Coordinates of C-alpha atoms in Angstrom, one line a residue:
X1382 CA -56.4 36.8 34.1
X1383 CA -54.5 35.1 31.3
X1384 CA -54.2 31.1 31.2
X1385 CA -51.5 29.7 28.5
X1386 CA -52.3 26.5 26.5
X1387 CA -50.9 24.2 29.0
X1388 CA -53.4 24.6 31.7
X1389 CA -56.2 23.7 28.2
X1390 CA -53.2 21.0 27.4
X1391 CA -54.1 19.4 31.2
X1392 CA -58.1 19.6 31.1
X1393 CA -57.4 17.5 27.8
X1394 CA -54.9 15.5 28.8
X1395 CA -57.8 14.3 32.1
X1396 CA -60.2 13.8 29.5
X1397 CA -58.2 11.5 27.2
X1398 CA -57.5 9.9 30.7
X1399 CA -61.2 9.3 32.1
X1400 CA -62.4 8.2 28.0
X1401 CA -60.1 6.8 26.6
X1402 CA -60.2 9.2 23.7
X1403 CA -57.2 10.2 21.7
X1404 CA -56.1 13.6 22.2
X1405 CA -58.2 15.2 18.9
X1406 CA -61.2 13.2 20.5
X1407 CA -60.3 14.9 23.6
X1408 CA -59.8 18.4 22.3
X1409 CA -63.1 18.2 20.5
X1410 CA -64.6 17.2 23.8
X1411 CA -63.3 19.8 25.4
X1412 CA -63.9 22.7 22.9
X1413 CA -68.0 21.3 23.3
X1414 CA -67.8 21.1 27.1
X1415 CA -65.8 24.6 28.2
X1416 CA -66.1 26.8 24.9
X1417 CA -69.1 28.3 23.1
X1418 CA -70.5 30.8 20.7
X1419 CA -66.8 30.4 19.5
X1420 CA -66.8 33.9 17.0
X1421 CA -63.0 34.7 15.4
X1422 CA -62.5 38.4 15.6
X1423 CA -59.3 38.2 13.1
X1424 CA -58.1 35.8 10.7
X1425 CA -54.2 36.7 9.3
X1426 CA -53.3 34.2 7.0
X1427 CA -49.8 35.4 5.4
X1428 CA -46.9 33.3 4.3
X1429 CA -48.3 30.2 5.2
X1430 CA -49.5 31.3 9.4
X1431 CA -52.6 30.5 9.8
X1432 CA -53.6 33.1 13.0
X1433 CA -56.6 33.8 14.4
X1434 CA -58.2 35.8 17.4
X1435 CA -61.4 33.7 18.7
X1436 CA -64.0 35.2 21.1
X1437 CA -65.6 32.5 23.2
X1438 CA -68.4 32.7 25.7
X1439 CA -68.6 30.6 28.5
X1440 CA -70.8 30.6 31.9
X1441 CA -70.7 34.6 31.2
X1442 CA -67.4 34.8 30.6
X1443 CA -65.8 35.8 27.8
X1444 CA -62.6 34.3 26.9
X1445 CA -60.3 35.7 23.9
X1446 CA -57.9 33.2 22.6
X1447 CA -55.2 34.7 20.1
X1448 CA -53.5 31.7 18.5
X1449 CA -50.4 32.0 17.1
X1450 CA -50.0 28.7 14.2
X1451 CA -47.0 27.2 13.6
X1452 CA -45.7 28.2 17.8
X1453 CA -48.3 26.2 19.1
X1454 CA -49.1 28.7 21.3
X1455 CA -52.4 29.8 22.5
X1456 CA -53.1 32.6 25.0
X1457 CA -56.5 32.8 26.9
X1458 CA -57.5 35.2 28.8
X1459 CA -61.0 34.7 31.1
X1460 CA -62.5 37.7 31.5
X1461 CA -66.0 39.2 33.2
X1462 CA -68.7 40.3 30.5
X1463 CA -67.2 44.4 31.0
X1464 CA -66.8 45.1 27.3
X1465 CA -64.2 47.7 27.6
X1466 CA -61.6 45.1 28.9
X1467 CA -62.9 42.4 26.5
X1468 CA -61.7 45.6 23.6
X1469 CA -58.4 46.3 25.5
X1470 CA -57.8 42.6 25.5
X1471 CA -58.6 42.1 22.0
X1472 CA -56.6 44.6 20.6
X1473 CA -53.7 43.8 22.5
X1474 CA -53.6 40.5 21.3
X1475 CA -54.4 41.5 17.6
X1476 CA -51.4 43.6 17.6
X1477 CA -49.2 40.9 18.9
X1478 CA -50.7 38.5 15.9
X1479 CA -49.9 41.3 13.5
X1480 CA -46.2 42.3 14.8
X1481 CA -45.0 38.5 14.1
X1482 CA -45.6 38.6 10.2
X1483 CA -43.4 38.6 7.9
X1484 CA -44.4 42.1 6.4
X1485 CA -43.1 45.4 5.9
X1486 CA -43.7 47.7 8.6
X1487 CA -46.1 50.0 6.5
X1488 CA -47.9 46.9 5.6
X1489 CA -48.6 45.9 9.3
X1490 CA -49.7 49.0 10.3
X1491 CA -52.2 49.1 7.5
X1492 CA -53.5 45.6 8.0
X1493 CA -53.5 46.2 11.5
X1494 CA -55.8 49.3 11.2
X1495 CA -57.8 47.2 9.3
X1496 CA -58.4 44.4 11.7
X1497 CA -58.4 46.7 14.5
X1498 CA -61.8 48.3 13.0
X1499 CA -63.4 44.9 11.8
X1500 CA -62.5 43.6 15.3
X1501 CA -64.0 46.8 17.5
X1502 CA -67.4 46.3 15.3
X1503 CA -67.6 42.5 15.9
X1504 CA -67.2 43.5 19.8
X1505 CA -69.8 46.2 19.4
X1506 CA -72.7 43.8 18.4
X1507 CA -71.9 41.5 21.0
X1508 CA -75.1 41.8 23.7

C-alpha cells in the first residue's frame, strides 16, 4: 500500500532514458502521464518548509502523497476509491507533516486541528 519516492525516482529515471529528457522534463512527463486531478489537502509552510499533502486520482485510484520539503522525501500511498481509508490515510500523513515543525507543542496541536478539519471537508466533496 505505500510506495516511497524511489519507485516514482525509477518511472522517471525510464523516461529520461526512452526521451532523452532531462530529469524536470521527465518529472513533468510523468506527473501528466500517471497523476491527475492533483488537489493539495494541506499546505504548512513554516520556517522556510514548504509541505504539502496532495490527493491525486488515477485509473480510480486515489493516491495521497505527503511531501516533506527540504528531506526530499515523498510518501505515496495507492489506494482503492473506499473513502474511509483515503481519511485514515490522510490524516495520518497530515499529522506526520505537522509533528516535524519547528513549533511549540500547543501550536501544533492547534494547527493540526485546523488542517485536520479543512482536510476531512475537502475529502467529503470528493465524488
Amino acid at each position: 500500500m505505500k510506495y516511497a519516492s524511489i519507485e516514482t525516482e525509477g518511472l522517471i529515471l525510464n523516461i529520461m532514458e526512452e526521451t532523452g529528457k532531462s530529469f524536470f522534463e521527465a518529472e513533468n512527463k510523468y506527473i501528466k502521464d500517471y497523476i491527475l486531478e492533483i488537489e493539495v489537502l494541506a499546505h504548512i509552510d513554516i520556517n522556510g518548509n514548504d509541505d504539502r499533502l496532495l490527493l491525486s486520482r488515477k485509473n480510480g485510484k486515489f493516491i495521497v502523497n505527503g511531501h516533506r520539503d527540504q528531506m526530499n522525501e515523498d510518501y505515496f500511498y495507492f489506494l482503492d476509491t473506499d473513502k474511509e481509508t483515503l481519511k485514515d490515510v490522510a490524516l495520518y500523513e497530515l499529522e506526520l507533516l505537522v509533528k516535524r515543525q519547528r513549533l511549540s507543542e500547543k501550536k501544533k496541536a492547534k494547527l493540526l486541528d485546523q488542517l485536520k478539519q479543512e482536510t476531512l471537508e475537502k475529502i467529503s466533496l470528493i465524488s
